[in-house]
Amino acid sequence: MVRAAVLPAVGSPLEITDIDLPEPGPGQVRVRLAAAGVCHSDLSLTNGTMRVPVPAVLGHEGAGTVVSVGEGVTSVAPGDEVVLNWAPSCGSCHPCSLGEVWLCVNALNGAASVYARTADGTDLHPGLNVAAFAEETVVAENCLIPLPEGVPLTEAALLGCAVLTGYGAIHHSAKVRAGETVAVFGAGGVGLATLQSARIAGAAQIIAVDVSPEKEELARQAGATDFVVASETTAKDIRKLTGGQGTDVAVECVGRAVTIRTAWESTRRGGRTTVVGIGGKDQQVTFNALELFHWGRTLAGCVYGNSNPAADVPTLAHHIREGRLDLDALVSERIALDGIPAAFDNMVKGKGGRALVVF
């Protein structure tokens, strides 16, 4: 039995309870969690914006130590430190064949499986494959990435989503070049990782935008050269800061129609907007045909940072060892499992960066 945060049904509060976690079967690995990040995607699962089978143990951003392995597992062994990969690629579907592993159509198949049970015998699903909101979890071997040397295990949890997403948005999707100007909308965990990544890319001017003035210090520590409190004049404010032109790149980390539209309007003619935030079906973004032609801007979705975790985690580890990427700066609070509901509330209110569950 291990302690876990269970979502009994969509719209229901999380229940912190003991679950019966079996030993790993063939191709599976049991991991003792060191930490798990509280991501907006977890909140989206609780309210139905994103859907997975329930009841489920949520949490998809985590790191820990291998406890035991099932038959046939060869890539990790007991005692190894690992990062959880919630979206493993199958390697055989059409997107995978094109090298677009972040779009793998089979990545979330594991979320439909039964991986554990409650104390009364109710079947439990593993959220987004990895069920990181628990003291221990059992995952498929391909849901693990060996943790490179020189990366602290607790903070390494952030590599599993926030950092891969933010880094990938800058380096893979927007392809920011040295000397370009960048605006980042939303200064939560992913937004702060995006700001750091823009600095690593050599952006000349990095403008952070958030509804909360209290986030200015966090944003500037992450690399922002300017900070704008979101309002009806945000696009004008950004153009004013960039000599009337607008930024070369905007990255939207919120997932709201008005923010996506404002990010697009904040870029220069020919600018590039990458949308990282996950919005609901009710968030409709509209454009007229003439402005699309006139402005010549690009609007692109971005899934998991368009990243290949197996290749990108070692790159991120190099930046960490060289002092260019500061994982600790993304964390605004460290909590226990029972602190997750309050972390969700802070997320809704726009408070802080990443909350990190430490076991």
Tab-separated table of C-alpha atoms in Angstrom:
chain	number	residue	atom	x	y	z
A	1	MET	CA	0.000	0.000	0.000
A	2	VAL	CA	1.253	3.479	-0.909
A	3	ARG	CA	-0.178	6.953	-0.363
A	4	ALA	CA	-1.615	8.633	-3.467
A	5	ALA	CA	-3.870	11.456	-4.681
A	6	VAL	CA	-6.908	9.872	-6.349
A	7	LEU	CA	-9.378	11.632	-8.651
A	8	PRO	CA	-12.603	9.613	-8.086
A	9	ALA	CA	-14.570	11.369	-10.843
A	10	VAL	CA	-14.351	14.442	-13.053
A	11	GLY	CA	-15.352	17.484	-11.008
A	12	SER	CA	-14.747	15.719	-7.684
A	13	PRO	CA	-12.063	16.776	-5.184
A	14	LEU	CA	-8.903	14.734	-4.929
A	15	GLU	CA	-8.793	12.097	-2.217
A	16	ILE	CA	-5.491	11.453	-0.445
A	17	THR	CA	-5.630	7.769	0.377
A	18	ASP	CA	-3.777	4.457	0.406
A	19	ILE	CA	-3.789	2.401	-2.790
A	20	ASP	CA	-2.758	-1.176	-3.487
A	21	LEU	CA	0.130	-1.009	-5.968
A	22	PRO	CA	1.178	-4.391	-7.404
A	23	GLU	CA	4.705	-5.447	-8.237
A	24	PRO	CA	5.806	-4.735	-11.833
A	25	GLY	CA	4.823	-7.211	-14.511
A	26	PRO	CA	6.699	-7.940	-17.750
A	27	GLY	CA	8.084	-4.749	-19.278
A	28	GLN	CA	7.152	-2.690	-16.195
A	29	VAL	CA	9.160	-0.782	-13.589
A	30	ARG	CA	8.335	0.265	-10.032
A	31	VAL	CA	9.596	3.741	-9.091
A	32	ARG	CA	9.780	5.468	-5.712
A	33	LEU	CA	8.964	9.130	-6.366
A	34	ALA	CA	11.298	11.826	-5.080
A	35	ALA	CA	9.085	14.663	-6.296
A	36	ALA	CA	6.226	15.540	-8.640
A	37	GLY	CA	5.337	18.913	-10.131
A	38	VAL	CA	1.766	20.215	-10.023
A	39	CYS	CA	0.958	21.135	-13.629
A	40	HIS	CA	-2.028	22.962	-15.116
A	41	SER	CA	-2.728	19.819	-17.155
A	42	ASP	CA	-3.502	17.995	-13.899
A	43	LEU	CA	-6.059	20.692	-13.081
A	44	SER	CA	-7.480	20.325	-16.606
A	45	LEU	CA	-8.010	16.623	-15.918
A	46	THR	CA	-9.929	17.307	-12.719
A	47	ASN	CA	-12.368	19.719	-14.385
A	48	GLY	CA	-12.856	17.796	-17.634
A	49	THR	CA	-11.006	20.118	-20.017
A	50	MET	CA	-8.856	17.078	-20.787
A	51	ARG	CA	-10.252	13.596	-20.289
A	52	VAL	CA	-8.770	10.325	-19.094
A	53	PRO	CA	-10.460	7.259	-17.615
A	54	VAL	CA	-11.378	7.668	-13.924
A	55	PRO	CA	-10.962	6.979	-11.103
A	56	ALA	CA	-7.299	7.762	-11.612
A	57	VAL	CA	-4.130	8.796	-9.859
A	58	LEU	CA	-3.010	12.039	-11.494
A	59	GLY	CA	0.444	13.570	-11.773
A	60	HIS	CA	2.619	13.341	-14.872
A	61	GLU	CA	5.711	15.398	-14.035
A	62	GLY	CA	7.973	13.410	-11.746
A	63	ALA	CA	11.325	11.858	-10.954
A	64	GLY	CA	12.438	9.102	-8.630
A	65	THR	CA	14.449	5.943	-8.069
A	66	VAL	CA	13.829	2.508	-9.557
A	67	VAL	CA	12.766	0.043	-6.861
A	68	SER	CA	12.237	-3.113	-8.923
A	69	VAL	CA	11.817	-4.206	-12.529
A	70	GLY	CA	9.670	-6.787	-14.273
A	71	GLU	CA	10.685	-9.487	-16.694
A	72	GLY	CA	12.369	-8.269	-19.873
A	73	VAL	CA	13.302	-4.786	-18.628
A	74	THR	CA	16.840	-3.920	-19.755
A	75	SER	CA	17.172	-0.108	-19.883
A	76	VAL	CA	17.029	0.529	-16.112
A	77	ALA	CA	17.874	-1.361	-12.928
A	78	PRO	CA	17.040	-1.001	-9.215
A	79	GLY	CA	18.753	2.053	-7.785
A	80	ASP	CA	18.748	4.022	-11.052
A	81	GLU	CA	17.462	7.603	-10.915
A	82	VAL	CA	14.905	8.370	-13.614
A	83	VAL	CA	12.610	11.055	-15.017
A	84	LEU	CA	9.054	10.024	-15.874
A	85	ASN	CA	8.000	10.436	-19.505
A	86	TRP	CA	4.203	10.706	-19.614
A	87	ALA	CA	4.010	10.611	-23.443
A	88	PRO	CA	6.222	7.744	-24.667
A	89	SER	CA	6.333	7.314	-28.427
A	90	CYS	CA	5.487	3.961	-30.001
A	91	GLY	CA	8.001	4.400	-32.835
A	92	SER	CA	5.703	2.879	-35.448
A	93	CYS	CA	2.706	5.180	-36.052
A	94	HIS	CA	2.700	7.735	-38.886
A	95	PRO	CA	3.902	10.758	-36.832
A	96	CYS	CA	6.659	8.640	-35.277
A	97	SER	CA	7.751	7.513	-38.741
A	98	LEU	CA	8.144	11.209	-39.627
A	99	GLY	CA	10.248	11.836	-36.534
A	100	GLU	CA	7.411	13.776	-34.860
A	101	VAL	CA	7.403	11.636	-31.720
A	102	TRP	CA	5.549	14.295	-29.704
A	103	LEU	CA	2.482	13.605	-31.863
A	104	CYS	CA	2.519	9.825	-31.360
A	105	VAL	CA	-1.054	8.569	-31.673
A	106	ASN	CA	-0.416	5.772	-29.180
A	107	ALA	CA	1.341	7.836	-26.515
A	108	LEU	CA	-1.537	7.809	-24.025
A	109	ASN	CA	-2.746	4.259	-24.532
A	110	GLY	CA	-1.461	3.330	-21.101
A	111	ALA	CA	-3.856	5.740	-19.388
A	112	ALA	CA	-6.733	3.354	-20.119
A	113	SER	CA	-5.101	0.460	-18.291
A	114	VAL	CA	-5.757	-0.576	-14.694
A	115	TYR	CA	-2.505	-0.230	-12.771
A	116	ALA	CA	-3.589	-0.271	-9.109
A	117	ARG	CA	-6.628	-0.542	-6.822
A	118	THR	CA	-8.046	1.344	-3.893
A	119	ALA	CA	-8.230	-0.287	-0.485
A	120	ASP	CA	-11.801	-1.426	-1.258
A	121	GLY	CA	-10.764	-3.007	-4.569
A	122	THR	CA	-11.844	-0.264	-7.005
A	123	ASP	CA	-9.801	-0.245	-10.219
A	124	LEU	CA	-7.501	2.752	-10.708
A	125	HIS	CA	-6.081	4.193	-13.929
A	126	PRO	CA	-2.657	5.864	-14.162
A	127	GLY	CA	-3.732	9.391	-15.139
A	128	LEU	CA	-1.430	10.457	-17.947
A	129	ASN	CA	0.351	7.080	-17.972
A	130	VAL	CA	2.644	7.591	-14.977
A	131	ALA	CA	0.529	8.440	-11.864
A	132	ALA	CA	3.169	10.628	-10.223
A	133	PHE	CA	0.947	11.902	-7.392
A	134	ALA	CA	1.884	8.889	-5.272
A	135	GLU	CA	4.761	7.736	-3.118
A	136	GLU	CA	5.475	4.993	-5.660
A	137	THR	CA	4.206	4.101	-9.121
A	138	VAL	CA	4.447	1.289	-11.662
A	139	VAL	CA	5.026	2.326	-15.282
A	140	ALA	CA	5.981	0.834	-18.621
A	141	GLU	CA	9.723	0.777	-19.289
A	142	ASN	CA	9.378	3.288	-22.123
A	143	CYS	CA	7.916	5.838	-19.674
A	144	LEU	CA	11.350	6.311	-18.086
A	145	ILE	CA	14.363	8.403	-19.037
A	146	PRO	CA	17.627	7.794	-17.151
A	147	LEU	CA	18.568	10.927	-15.217
A	148	PRO	CA	21.905	12.326	-16.423
A	149	GLU	CA	24.620	13.012	-13.864
A	150	GLY	CA	24.758	16.392	-12.203
A	151	VAL	CA	20.995	16.988	-12.003
A	152	PRO	CA	19.405	17.020	-8.514
A	153	LEU	CA	16.781	14.278	-8.314
A	154	THR	CA	14.042	16.300	-6.612
A	155	GLU	CA	14.146	19.242	-9.021
A	156	ALA	CA	14.579	16.826	-11.950
A	157	ALA	CA	10.820	16.201	-11.740
A	158	LEU	CA	10.346	19.493	-13.586
A	159	LEU	CA	12.149	18.108	-16.624
A	160	GLY	CA	9.218	15.756	-17.206
A	161	CYS	CA	6.869	18.476	-18.444
A	162	ALA	CA	7.430	22.159	-17.610
A	163	VAL	CA	11.032	22.394	-18.751
A	164	LEU	CA	10.719	20.133	-21.790
A	165	THR	CA	7.664	22.130	-22.862
A	166	GLY	CA	9.164	25.572	-22.300
A	167	TYR	CA	12.530	24.684	-23.810
A	168	GLY	CA	10.922	23.002	-26.788
A	169	ALA	CA	8.551	25.895	-27.420
A	170	ILE	CA	11.562	28.183	-27.829
A	171	HIS	CA	14.068	25.874	-29.516
A	172	HIS	CA	11.892	23.455	-31.515
A	173	SER	CA	8.632	25.248	-32.303
A	174	ALA	CA	9.442	28.982	-32.472
A	175	LYS	CA	13.117	28.323	-33.267
A	176	VAL	CA	14.240	31.529	-31.563
A	177	ARG	CA	17.523	32.901	-32.890
A	178	ALA	CA	20.094	34.968	-31.020
A	179	GLY	CA	19.192	38.656	-31.072
A	180	GLU	CA	15.442	38.146	-31.581
A	181	THR	CA	12.739	39.576	-29.331
A	182	VAL	CA	10.359	37.291	-27.444
A	183	ALA	CA	7.139	37.782	-25.464
A	184	VAL	CA	6.005	35.045	-23.059
A	185	PHE	CA	2.385	35.057	-21.929
A	186	GLY	CA	1.932	33.461	-18.516
A	187	ALA	CA	4.626	33.245	-15.838
A	188	GLY	CA	3.676	29.966	-14.190
A	189	GLY	CA	5.929	26.911	-14.217
A	190	VAL	CA	5.944	26.480	-18.012
A	191	GLY	CA	6.175	30.224	-18.616
A	192	LEU	CA	9.179	30.570	-16.310
A	193	ALA	CA	10.879	27.662	-18.097
A	194	THR	CA	10.119	29.377	-21.405
A	195	LEU	CA	11.669	32.623	-20.183
A	196	GLN	CA	14.845	30.805	-19.125
A	197	SER	CA	14.947	29.030	-22.473
A	198	ALA	CA	14.602	32.313	-24.369
A	199	ARG	CA	17.570	33.632	-22.412
A	200	ILE	CA	19.555	30.474	-23.254
A	201	ALA	CA	18.688	31.000	-26.936
A	202	GLY	CA	20.227	34.478	-26.786
A	203	ALA	CA	17.062	36.563	-27.199
A	204	ALA	CA	17.909	40.252	-27.032
A	205	GLN	CA	14.666	41.328	-25.365
A	206	ILE	CA	12.358	39.056	-23.360
A	207	ILE	CA	8.983	40.438	-22.304
A	208	ALA	CA	6.984	38.537	-19.683
A	209	VAL	CA	3.211	39.054	-19.525
A	210	ASP	CA	1.022	37.979	-16.617
A	211	VAL	CA	-2.191	39.052	-14.898
A	212	SER	CA	-0.411	39.088	-11.545
A	213	PRO	CA	2.002	41.980	-10.813
A	214	GLU	CA	3.473	39.844	-8.025
A	215	LYS	CA	5.098	37.585	-10.630
A	216	GLU	CA	7.426	40.286	-11.953
A	217	GLU	CA	10.306	39.303	-9.680
A	218	LEU	CA	10.001	35.607	-10.624
A	219	ALA	CA	9.864	36.539	-14.314
A	220	ARG	CA	12.907	38.801	-14.166
A	221	GLN	CA	14.903	36.171	-12.276
A	222	ALA	CA	14.066	33.764	-15.105
A	223	GLY	CA	15.423	36.144	-17.724
A	224	ALA	CA	12.703	38.683	-18.530
A	225	THR	CA	14.058	42.098	-19.468
A	226	ASP	CA	10.585	43.659	-19.293
A	227	PHE	CA	7.314	42.848	-17.524
A	228	VAL	CA	3.790	43.764	-18.639
A	229	VAL	CA	0.684	43.341	-16.493
A	230	ALA	CA	-1.954	41.857	-18.799
A	231	SER	CA	-4.725	44.267	-19.804
A	232	GLU	CA	-6.771	45.322	-22.828
A	233	THR	CA	-3.738	47.261	-24.081
A	234	THR	CA	-1.172	44.457	-23.793
A	235	ALA	CA	-0.440	44.227	-27.530
A	236	LYS	CA	0.026	48.017	-27.748
A	237	ASP	CA	2.242	47.966	-24.649
A	238	ILE	CA	4.477	45.309	-26.223
A	239	ARG	CA	4.739	47.180	-29.519
A	240	LYS	CA	5.701	50.293	-27.575
A	241	LEU	CA	8.487	48.352	-25.835
A	242	THR	CA	9.783	47.119	-29.204
A	243	GLY	CA	9.985	50.380	-31.098
A	244	GLY	CA	6.495	50.045	-32.525
A	245	GLN	CA	7.234	46.771	-34.304
A	246	GLY	CA	6.132	43.992	-31.992
A	247	THR	CA	8.226	40.973	-31.037
A	248	ASP	CA	9.677	38.411	-33.406
A	249	VAL	CA	8.163	35.619	-31.323
A	250	ALA	CA	5.334	35.207	-28.812
A	251	VAL	CA	4.784	32.078	-26.714
A	252	GLU	CA	1.343	31.623	-25.140
A	253	CYS	CA	1.392	29.477	-21.985
A	254	VAL	CA	-2.157	30.126	-20.742
A	255	GLY	CA	-4.612	28.438	-23.103
A	256	ARG	CA	-7.243	31.184	-23.353
A	257	ALA	CA	-8.668	32.577	-26.569
A	258	VAL	CA	-8.071	36.203	-25.617
A	259	THR	CA	-4.452	35.473	-24.659
A	260	ILE	CA	-3.761	33.573	-27.881
A	261	ARG	CA	-5.220	36.397	-29.929
A	262	THR	CA	-3.223	39.010	-27.975
A	263	ALA	CA	0.001	37.021	-28.353
A	264	TRP	CA	-0.544	36.910	-32.115
A	265	GLU	CA	-1.248	40.656	-32.239
A	266	SER	CA	1.883	41.364	-30.190
A	267	THR	CA	4.256	40.049	-32.847
A	268	ARG	CA	5.665	42.040	-35.725
A	269	ARG	CA	4.580	41.595	-39.322
A	270	GLY	CA	5.886	38.133	-40.198
A	271	GLY	CA	6.170	37.223	-36.516
A	272	ARG	CA	5.740	33.758	-35.004
A	273	THR	CA	3.336	32.732	-32.248
A	274	THR	CA	3.595	29.362	-30.509
A	275	VAL	CA	0.642	28.176	-28.402
A	276	VAL	CA	1.626	25.960	-25.480
A	277	GLY	CA	-1.387	26.526	-23.219
A	278	ILE	CA	-4.173	23.931	-23.267
A	279	GLY	CA	-7.595	25.560	-23.570
A	280	GLY	CA	-11.112	24.186	-23.610
A	281	LYS	CA	-13.295	23.618	-26.659
A	282	ASP	CA	-15.256	26.744	-25.739
A	283	GLN	CA	-12.172	28.943	-26.290
A	284	GLN	CA	-12.701	30.049	-29.893
A	285	VAL	CA	-10.017	32.196	-31.554
A	286	THR	CA	-11.074	34.171	-34.621
A	287	PHE	CA	-9.203	35.938	-37.429
A	288	ASN	CA	-10.372	37.594	-40.607
A	289	ALA	CA	-8.928	36.583	-43.962
A	290	LEU	CA	-7.512	40.025	-44.762
A	291	GLU	CA	-5.451	40.336	-41.574
A	292	LEU	CA	-4.007	36.860	-42.045
A	293	PHE	CA	-2.782	37.929	-45.459
A	294	HIS	CA	-1.638	41.395	-44.424
A	295	TRP	CA	0.334	40.511	-41.311
A	296	GLY	CA	1.941	37.337	-42.664
A	297	ARG	CA	2.253	35.960	-39.145
A	298	THR	CA	2.558	32.291	-38.205
A	299	LEU	CA	0.407	30.682	-35.510
A	300	ALA	CA	1.456	27.193	-34.396
A	301	GLY	CA	0.351	24.693	-31.792
A	302	CYS	CA	3.020	23.055	-29.677
A	303	VAL	CA	2.596	19.631	-28.012
A	304	TYR	CA	4.996	18.764	-25.173
A	305	GLY	CA	7.412	21.348	-26.573
A	306	ASN	CA	7.639	19.373	-29.849
A	307	SER	CA	10.290	17.500	-27.897
A	308	ASN	CA	11.975	14.142	-28.099
A	309	PRO	CA	12.554	13.547	-24.357
A	310	ALA	CA	15.257	10.934	-24.882
A	311	ALA	CA	17.336	13.454	-26.836
A	312	ASP	CA	16.339	16.654	-25.058
A	313	VAL	CA	16.788	15.617	-21.407
A	314	PRO	CA	20.566	15.140	-21.856
A	315	THR	CA	20.706	18.569	-23.536
A	316	LEU	CA	18.823	20.140	-20.640
A	317	ALA	CA	21.132	18.412	-18.177
A	318	HIS	CA	24.095	20.023	-19.939
A	319	HIS	CA	22.524	23.471	-19.525
A	320	ILE	CA	21.896	22.707	-15.839
A	321	ARG	CA	25.490	21.633	-15.223
A	322	GLU	CA	26.757	24.750	-17.014
A	323	GLY	CA	24.571	26.991	-14.835
A	324	ARG	CA	22.395	28.266	-17.674
A	325	LEU	CA	19.202	26.502	-16.532
A	326	ASP	CA	18.085	26.888	-12.906
A	327	LEU	CA	15.417	24.353	-11.957
A	328	ASP	CA	15.101	25.602	-8.388
A	329	ALA	CA	14.099	29.063	-9.654
A	330	LEU	CA	10.940	27.544	-11.178
A	331	VAL	CA	9.693	26.289	-7.798
A	332	SER	CA	7.607	28.690	-5.720
A	333	GLU	CA	6.535	26.197	-3.044
A	334	ARG	CA	7.304	22.677	-1.859
A	335	ILE	CA	4.325	20.740	-0.574
A	336	ALA	CA	3.119	17.331	0.539
A	337	LEU	CA	0.447	15.284	-1.261
A	338	ASP	CA	-2.330	16.918	0.741
A	339	GLY	CA	-1.177	20.318	-0.486
A	340	ILE	CA	-2.159	19.629	-4.115
A	341	PRO	CA	-5.734	21.043	-3.868
A	342	ALA	CA	-4.373	24.320	-2.483
A	343	ALA	CA	-1.784	24.365	-5.283
A	344	PHE	CA	-4.642	24.013	-7.787
A	345	ASP	CA	-6.399	26.971	-6.143
A	346	ASN	CA	-3.245	29.094	-6.407
A	347	MET	CA	-2.949	28.112	-10.072
A	348	VAL	CA	-6.502	29.307	-10.761
A	349	LYS	CA	-5.745	32.573	-8.945
A	350	GLY	CA	-2.524	33.056	-10.934
A	351	LYS	CA	-0.249	32.822	-7.899
A	352	GLY	CA	3.342	31.604	-7.925
A	353	GLY	CA	5.375	29.405	-10.247
A	354	ARG	CA	5.581	25.615	-9.927
A	355	ALA	CA	4.395	23.805	-6.807
A	356	LEU	CA	6.542	20.732	-6.189
A	357	VAL	CA	5.285	17.737	-4.232
A	358	VAL	CA	8.263	16.389	-2.302
A	359	PHE	CA	8.056	12.850	-0.914
